[in-house]
PDB file of C-alpha atoms in Angstrom:
ATOM      1  CA  MET A   1      79.515 -22.019 -88.688  1.00 43.00           C
ATOM      2  CA  LEU A   2      78.960 -18.576 -89.628  1.00 48.00           C
ATOM      3  CA  VAL A   3      78.286 -18.089 -93.609  1.00 55.00           C
ATOM      4  CA  LYS A   4      79.563 -14.899 -94.075  1.00 60.00           C
ATOM      5  CA  ASN A   5      78.014 -13.980 -98.031  1.00 70.00           C
ATOM      6  CA  ARG A   6      74.773 -15.271 -96.852  1.00 83.00           C
ATOM      7  CA  ASN A   7      71.811 -12.539 -97.575  1.00 85.00           C
ATOM      8  CA  ILE A   8      69.041 -11.781 -94.954  1.00 86.00           C
ATOM      9  CA  GLY A   9      66.719 -12.933 -97.489  1.00 87.00           C
ATOM     10  CA  ASP A  10      69.020 -16.641 -97.323  1.00 89.00           C
ATOM     11  CA  TYR A  11      67.113 -16.753 -93.665  1.00 88.00           C
ATOM     12  CA  PHE A  12      63.532 -16.232 -94.975  1.00 90.00           C
ATOM     13  CA  GLU A  13      60.551 -19.105 -95.658  1.00 89.00           C
ATOM     14  CA  ASP A  14      57.648 -18.770 -96.614  1.00 88.00           C
ATOM     15  CA  ASN A  15      57.888 -15.033 -95.952  1.00 86.00           C
ATOM     16  CA  GLN A  16      58.791 -15.953 -92.132  1.00 89.00           C
ATOM     17  CA  LEU A  17      62.297 -15.366 -90.409  1.00 89.00           C
ATOM     18  CA  GLN A  18      63.796 -18.252 -90.115  1.00 90.00           C
ATOM     19  CA  ILE A  19      65.161 -17.361 -86.092  1.00 89.00           C
ATOM     20  CA  GLU A  20      66.545 -20.895 -85.109  1.00 91.00           C
ATOM     21  CA  ASN A  21      68.738 -21.365 -88.364  1.00 89.00           C
ATOM     22  CA  LEU A  22      70.072 -17.515 -87.839  1.00 88.00           C
ATOM     23  CA  MET A  23      71.048 -19.153 -84.134  1.00 90.00           C
ATOM     24  CA  LYS A  24      72.691 -21.504 -85.259  1.00 90.00           C
ATOM     25  CA  ASP A  25      74.628 -19.834 -87.802  1.00 89.00           C
ATOM     26  CA  TYR A  26      75.304 -16.981 -85.613  1.00 90.00           C
ATOM     27  CA  THR A  27      75.542 -17.333 -82.135  1.00 90.00           C
ATOM     28  CA  ASN A  28      79.735 -17.419 -82.054  1.00 89.00           C
ATOM     29  CA  TYR A  29      79.904 -14.865 -84.318  1.00 88.00           C
ATOM     30  CA  ILE A  30      77.424 -12.230 -82.154  1.00 89.00           C
ATOM     31  CA  LEU A  31      79.610 -14.011 -78.825  1.00 87.00           C
ATOM     32  CA  THR A  32      83.076 -13.132 -80.633  1.00 86.00           C
ATOM     33  CA  ILE A  33      82.076  -9.190 -81.287  1.00 85.00           C
ATOM     34  CA  ILE A  34      80.924  -9.010 -77.908  1.00 85.00           C
ATOM     35  CA  ARG A  35      84.104 -10.285 -76.120  1.00 82.00           C
ATOM     36  CA  ASN A  36      86.119  -8.136 -78.995  1.00 79.00           C
ATOM     37  CA  PHE A  37      84.242  -5.189 -78.390  1.00 74.00           C
ATOM     38  CA  SER A  38      83.559  -5.471 -74.004  1.00 70.00           C
ATOM     39  CA  ILE A  39      85.764  -6.658 -71.389  1.00 69.00           C
ATOM     40  CA  THR A  40      83.982  -5.477 -68.410  1.00 76.00           C
ATOM     41  CA  LEU A  41      80.195  -7.239 -68.783  1.00 79.00           C
ATOM     42  CA  SER A  42      79.363 -10.108 -66.994  1.00 83.00           C
ATOM     43  CA  GLU A  43      78.343 -13.534 -68.305  1.00 85.00           C
ATOM     44  CA  GLU A  44      74.217 -12.556 -68.048  1.00 87.00           C
ATOM     45  CA  ASP A  45      75.097  -9.051 -69.599  1.00 87.00           C
ATOM     46  CA  ILE A  46      76.460 -10.993 -72.734  1.00 87.00           C
ATOM     47  CA  GLU A  47      73.892 -13.528 -72.839  1.00 89.00           C
ATOM     48  CA  GLU A  48      71.134 -10.407 -72.554  1.00 90.00           C
ATOM     49  CA  ILE A  49      72.967  -9.214 -75.543  1.00 90.00           C
ATOM     50  CA  MET A  50      72.666 -12.037 -77.325  1.00 90.00           C
ATOM     51  CA  LEU A  51      69.165 -12.680 -77.178  1.00 90.00           C
ATOM     52  CA  ASP A  52      68.558  -8.821 -77.777  1.00 91.00           C
ATOM     53  CA  VAL A  53      70.274  -9.104 -80.690  1.00 91.00           C
ATOM     54  CA  PHE A  54      67.884 -11.982 -82.441  1.00 90.00           C
ATOM     55  CA  LEU A  55      64.742 -10.353 -80.698  1.00 90.00           C
ATOM     56  CA  ALA A  56      65.511  -6.420 -82.767  1.00 88.00           C
ATOM     57  CA  LEU A  57      65.890  -9.230 -85.937  1.00 88.00           C
ATOM     58  CA  TRP A  58      62.360 -10.820 -85.285  1.00 89.00           C
ATOM     59  CA  ASN A  59      60.658  -7.901 -84.235  1.00 88.00           C
ATOM     60  CA  ASN A  60      61.616  -6.595 -86.996  1.00 85.00           C
ATOM     61  CA  GLN A  61      61.614  -8.833 -89.375  1.00 87.00           C
ATOM     62  CA  GLU A  62      58.988  -6.919 -91.924  1.00 85.00           C
ATOM     63  CA  LYS A  63      61.652  -4.228 -92.011  1.00 84.00           C
ATOM     64  CA  LEU A  64      64.351  -6.199 -93.305  1.00 82.00           C
ATOM     65  CA  ILE A  65      66.352  -5.807 -96.564  1.00 82.00           C
ATOM     66  CA  ARG A  66      66.482  -9.485 -97.826  1.00 81.00           C
ATOM     67  CA  GLU A  67      69.256  -8.345-100.237  1.00 83.00           C
ATOM     68  CA  CYS A  68      72.020  -7.037 -97.439  1.00 83.00           C
ATOM     69  CA  ASN A  69      74.606  -9.479 -95.588  1.00 84.00           C
ATOM     70  CA  MET A  70      73.080 -10.894 -92.443  1.00 86.00           C
ATOM     71  CA  SER A  71      76.568 -10.724 -90.979  1.00 84.00           C
ATOM     72  CA  ALA A  72      77.345  -7.181 -91.195  1.00 82.00           C
ATOM     73  CA  TYR A  73      73.928  -6.674 -90.133  1.00 83.00           C
ATOM     74  CA  ILE A  74      73.719  -8.525 -87.126  1.00 87.00           C
ATOM     75  CA  GLY A  75      77.646  -6.856 -86.473  1.00 84.00           C
ATOM     76  CA  GLY A  76      75.718  -3.381 -86.222  1.00 85.00           C
ATOM     77  CA  ILE A  77      72.353  -4.958 -84.222  1.00 87.00           C
ATOM     78  CA  THR A  78      75.556  -6.191 -81.464  1.00 88.00           C
ATOM     79  CA  LYS A  79      77.713  -3.360 -81.844  1.00 86.00           C
ATOM     80  CA  ASN A  80      74.488  -0.844 -81.151  1.00 85.00           C
ATOM     81  CA  LEU A  81      73.262  -3.134 -78.228  1.00 87.00           C
ATOM     82  CA  ILE A  82      76.820  -3.228 -76.529  1.00 86.00           C
ATOM     83  CA  LYS A  83      76.916   0.462 -76.717  1.00 84.00           C
ATOM     84  CA  LYS A  84      73.128   0.765 -75.456  1.00 84.00           C
ATOM     85  CA  LYS A  85      74.316  -1.832 -72.519  1.00 82.00           C
ATOM     86  CA  TYR A  86      77.363   0.419 -70.972  1.00 78.00           C
ATOM     87  CA  LYS A  87      75.474   3.783 -70.994  1.00 76.00           C
ATOM     88  CA  LYS A  88      72.802   2.237 -68.854  1.00 76.00           C
ATOM     89  CA  ILE A  89      75.767   0.489 -66.878  1.00 69.00           C
ATOM     90  CA  LYS A  90      77.543   3.884 -66.679  1.00 67.00           C
ATOM     91  CA  ASN A  91      73.796   5.712 -65.253  1.00 61.00           C
ATOM     92  CA  ILE A  92      73.636   3.002 -63.332  1.00 53.00           C
ATOM     93  CA  GLU A  93      76.779   3.133 -61.214  1.00 48.00           C
ATOM     94  CA  ASN A  94      77.696   4.367 -57.675  1.00 46.00           C
ATOM     95  CA  ILE A  95      79.156   8.401 -57.418  1.00 42.00           C
ATOM     96  CA  ASP A  96      81.600   6.903 -54.622  1.00 45.00           C
ATOM     97  CA  ASP A  97      83.287   5.205 -57.798  1.00 47.00           C
ATOM     98  CA  TYR A  98      84.610   7.942 -59.057  1.00 42.00           C
ATOM     99  CA  ASP A  99      86.564   8.416 -55.699  1.00 40.00           C
ATOM    100  CA  GLU A 100      88.678   5.819 -57.040  1.00 42.00           C
ATOM    101  CA  LYS A 101      89.342   7.269 -60.317  1.00 42.00           C
ATOM    102  CA  LEU A 102      91.865   9.673 -61.415  1.00 41.00           C
ATOM    103  CA  VAL A 103      90.980  12.655 -63.775  1.00 43.00           C
ATOM    104  CA  SER A 104      93.547  14.541 -65.190  1.00 42.00           C
ATOM    105  CA  LEU A 105      93.667  18.081 -66.816  1.00 43.00           C
ATOM    106  CA  ASP A 106      94.658  16.956 -70.399  1.00 45.00           C
ATOM    107  CA  ASN A 107      92.135  14.490 -70.151  1.00 49.00           C
ATOM    108  CA  ILE A 108      88.981  16.676 -69.520  1.00 50.00           C
ATOM    109  CA  GLU A 109      90.622  19.003 -72.045  1.00 53.00           C
ATOM    110  CA  LEU A 110      90.045  16.489 -74.719  1.00 55.00           C
ATOM    111  CA  ASP A 111      86.599  14.949 -73.636  1.00 57.00           C
ATOM    112  CA  PHE A 112      85.834  18.675 -74.003  1.00 60.00           C
ATOM    113  CA  ALA A 113      87.156  19.405 -77.715  1.00 62.00           C
ATOM    114  CA  GLU A 114      85.989  15.907 -78.505  1.00 65.00           C
ATOM    115  CA  LYS A 115      81.922  16.851 -77.210  1.00 68.00           C
ATOM    116  CA  GLU A 116      82.481  20.109 -79.166  1.00 70.00           C
ATOM    117  CA  LYS A 117      83.725  18.470 -82.732  1.00 70.00           C
ATOM    118  CA  ASN A 118      80.963  15.668 -82.204  1.00 70.00           C
ATOM    119  CA  LYS A 119      78.363  19.179 -81.648  1.00 74.00           C
ATOM    120  CA  ALA A 120      79.840  20.951 -84.820  1.00 74.00           C
ATOM    121  CA  ILE A 121      79.460  17.601 -86.847  1.00 75.00           C
ATOM    122  CA  LEU A 122      75.584  16.923 -85.633  1.00 76.00           C
ATOM    123  CA  ALA A 123      74.887  20.664 -86.362  1.00 79.00           C
ATOM    124  CA  GLU A 124      76.266  20.107 -89.959  1.00 81.00           C
ATOM    125  CA  ILE A 125      74.406  16.990 -90.666  1.00 80.00           C
ATOM    126  CA  THR A 126      71.279  18.516 -89.209  1.00 82.00           C
ATOM    127  CA  LYS A 127      71.840  21.164 -92.401  1.00 86.00           C
ATOM    128  CA  MET A 128      72.311  18.502 -94.626  1.00 86.00           C
ATOM    129  CA  ASN A 129      69.560  17.285 -97.470  1.00 89.00           C
ATOM    130  CA  LYS A 130      67.435  13.863 -95.967  1.00 88.00           C
ATOM    131  CA  GLU A 131      69.010  11.898 -98.436  1.00 89.00           C
ATOM    132  CA  ASP A 132      72.617  12.587 -97.719  1.00 89.00           C
ATOM    133  CA  LYS A 133      72.175  12.470 -94.512  1.00 86.00           C
ATOM    134  CA  GLU A 134      70.471   9.372 -94.384  1.00 87.00           C
ATOM    135  CA  ILE A 135      73.695   8.724 -96.889  1.00 88.00           C
ATOM    136  CA  PHE A 136      75.652   9.803 -94.472  1.00 86.00           C
ATOM    137  CA  LEU A 137      74.240   8.063 -91.198  1.00 83.00           C
ATOM    138  CA  SER A 138      73.787   4.775 -92.944  1.00 83.00           C
ATOM    139  CA  TYR A 139      77.789   4.634 -93.521  1.00 86.00           C
ATOM    140  CA  TYR A 140      79.433   6.234 -90.592  1.00 81.00           C
ATOM    141  CA  TYR A 141      76.440   5.588 -87.232  1.00 76.00           C
ATOM    142  CA  ASP A 142      75.128   2.262 -89.266  1.00 77.00           C
ATOM    143  CA  GLU A 143      78.049   1.272 -90.309  1.00 82.00           C
ATOM    144  CA  ARG A 144      76.380   0.192 -93.497  1.00 85.00           C
ATOM    145  CA  SER A 145      78.892  -1.215 -96.476  1.00 90.00           C
ATOM    146  CA  ILE A 146      78.854   0.621 -99.532  1.00 91.00           C
ATOM    147  CA  LYS A 147      77.058  -2.191-101.673  1.00 91.00           C
ATOM    148  CA  GLU A 148      74.452  -2.387 -98.600  1.00 88.00           C
ATOM    149  CA  ILE A 149      73.443   1.635 -98.728  1.00 90.00           C
ATOM    150  CA  ALA A 150      73.526   1.553-102.899  1.00 91.00           C
ATOM    151  CA  ILE A 151      70.556  -1.694-102.801  1.00 89.00           C
ATOM    152  CA  ILE A 152      68.802   0.677-100.136  1.00 86.00           C
ATOM    153  CA  PHE A 153      68.977   3.627-102.536  1.00 87.00           C
ATOM    154  CA  ASN A 154      68.777   2.185-105.251  1.00 91.00           C
ATOM    155  CA  PHE A 155      72.369   3.932-106.422  1.00 92.00           C
ATOM    156  CA  SER A 156      75.200   2.651-108.116  1.00 94.00           C
ATOM    157  CA  GLU A 157      77.761   1.827-105.831  1.00 93.00           C
ATOM    158  CA  ALA A 158      79.995   4.600-107.408  1.00 95.00           C
ATOM    159  CA  LYS A 159      77.579   6.845-106.961  1.00 94.00           C
ATOM    160  CA  VAL A 160      77.299   6.019-103.088  1.00 93.00           C
ATOM    161  CA  LYS A 161      80.890   6.747-103.171  1.00 94.00           C
ATOM    162  CA  SER A 162      80.659  10.305-104.770  1.00 94.00           C
ATOM    163  CA  ARG A 163      78.252  11.411-102.672  1.00 93.00           C
ATOM    164  CA  LEU A 164      79.933  10.611 -99.529  1.00 92.00           C
ATOM    165  CA  PHE A 165      82.668  11.827-100.472  1.00 93.00           C
ATOM    166  CA  ARG A 166      81.307  15.068-101.701  1.00 91.00           C
ATOM    167  CA  ILE A 167      79.625  14.970 -97.669  1.00 88.00           C
ATOM    168  CA  ARG A 168      82.961  15.245 -96.231  1.00 87.00           C
ATOM    169  CA  LYS A 169      84.242  17.670 -98.301  1.00 88.00           C
ATOM    170  CA  LYS A 170      81.573  20.090 -97.139  1.00 84.00           C
ATOM    171  CA  LEU A 171      82.202  18.772 -93.573  1.00 81.00           C
ATOM    172  CA  LYS A 172      85.897  19.500 -93.754  1.00 81.00           C
ATOM    173  CA  LYS A 173      85.309  23.262 -95.816  1.00 80.00           C
ATOM    174  CA  SER A 174      82.780  23.811 -93.163  1.00 75.00           C
ATOM    175  CA  PHE A 175      84.898  23.254 -90.684  1.00 70.00           C
ATOM    176  CA  LYS A 176      87.812  25.391 -91.773  1.00 69.00           C
ATOM    177  CA  ILE A 177      85.256  28.207 -92.086  1.00 56.00           C
ATOM    178  CA  LYS A 178      84.634  28.008 -88.539  1.00 54.00           C
ATOM    179  CA  GLU A 179      88.028  27.688 -87.162  1.00 50.00           C
ATOM    180  CA  ILE A 180      89.166  31.021 -88.655  1.00 42.00           C
TER     181      ILE A 180
END
């Protein structure tokens, strides 16, 4: 049974992560995330991702922020491991597999535009001050909640929302200038 409102600290006893309790509470949750985000993974890949989630938690237990929500944290780790698995699979694919795929000019143009947009965003992110960059990446890349970010940076939730709003505003302004 998943206990959605439990914090990471609830799974520590004598300063040691209780991995057995985590596995009991979150195995089905992880499996649900994997099945929702991936349709082409084999059972072995799914099992590997599940084990890697718990291994990552165990290996990084001293870095865990105990006030954060465990299900959000596990969800983020699981999604990142799924992406990593797909990248690994993509790199091993046989070139002959591409003969079977149809590529349209529209898809190539959209893909190119998306890559250019991502490059521009990355360039702007690297210009940000360290704190803004960490807040932005925590929210959009690590998929942390406003509450978790507030705890990490010792800010109020309103301050985190305000900072994210200003960061987005700067990014939009920067892109409007570049488009002209």
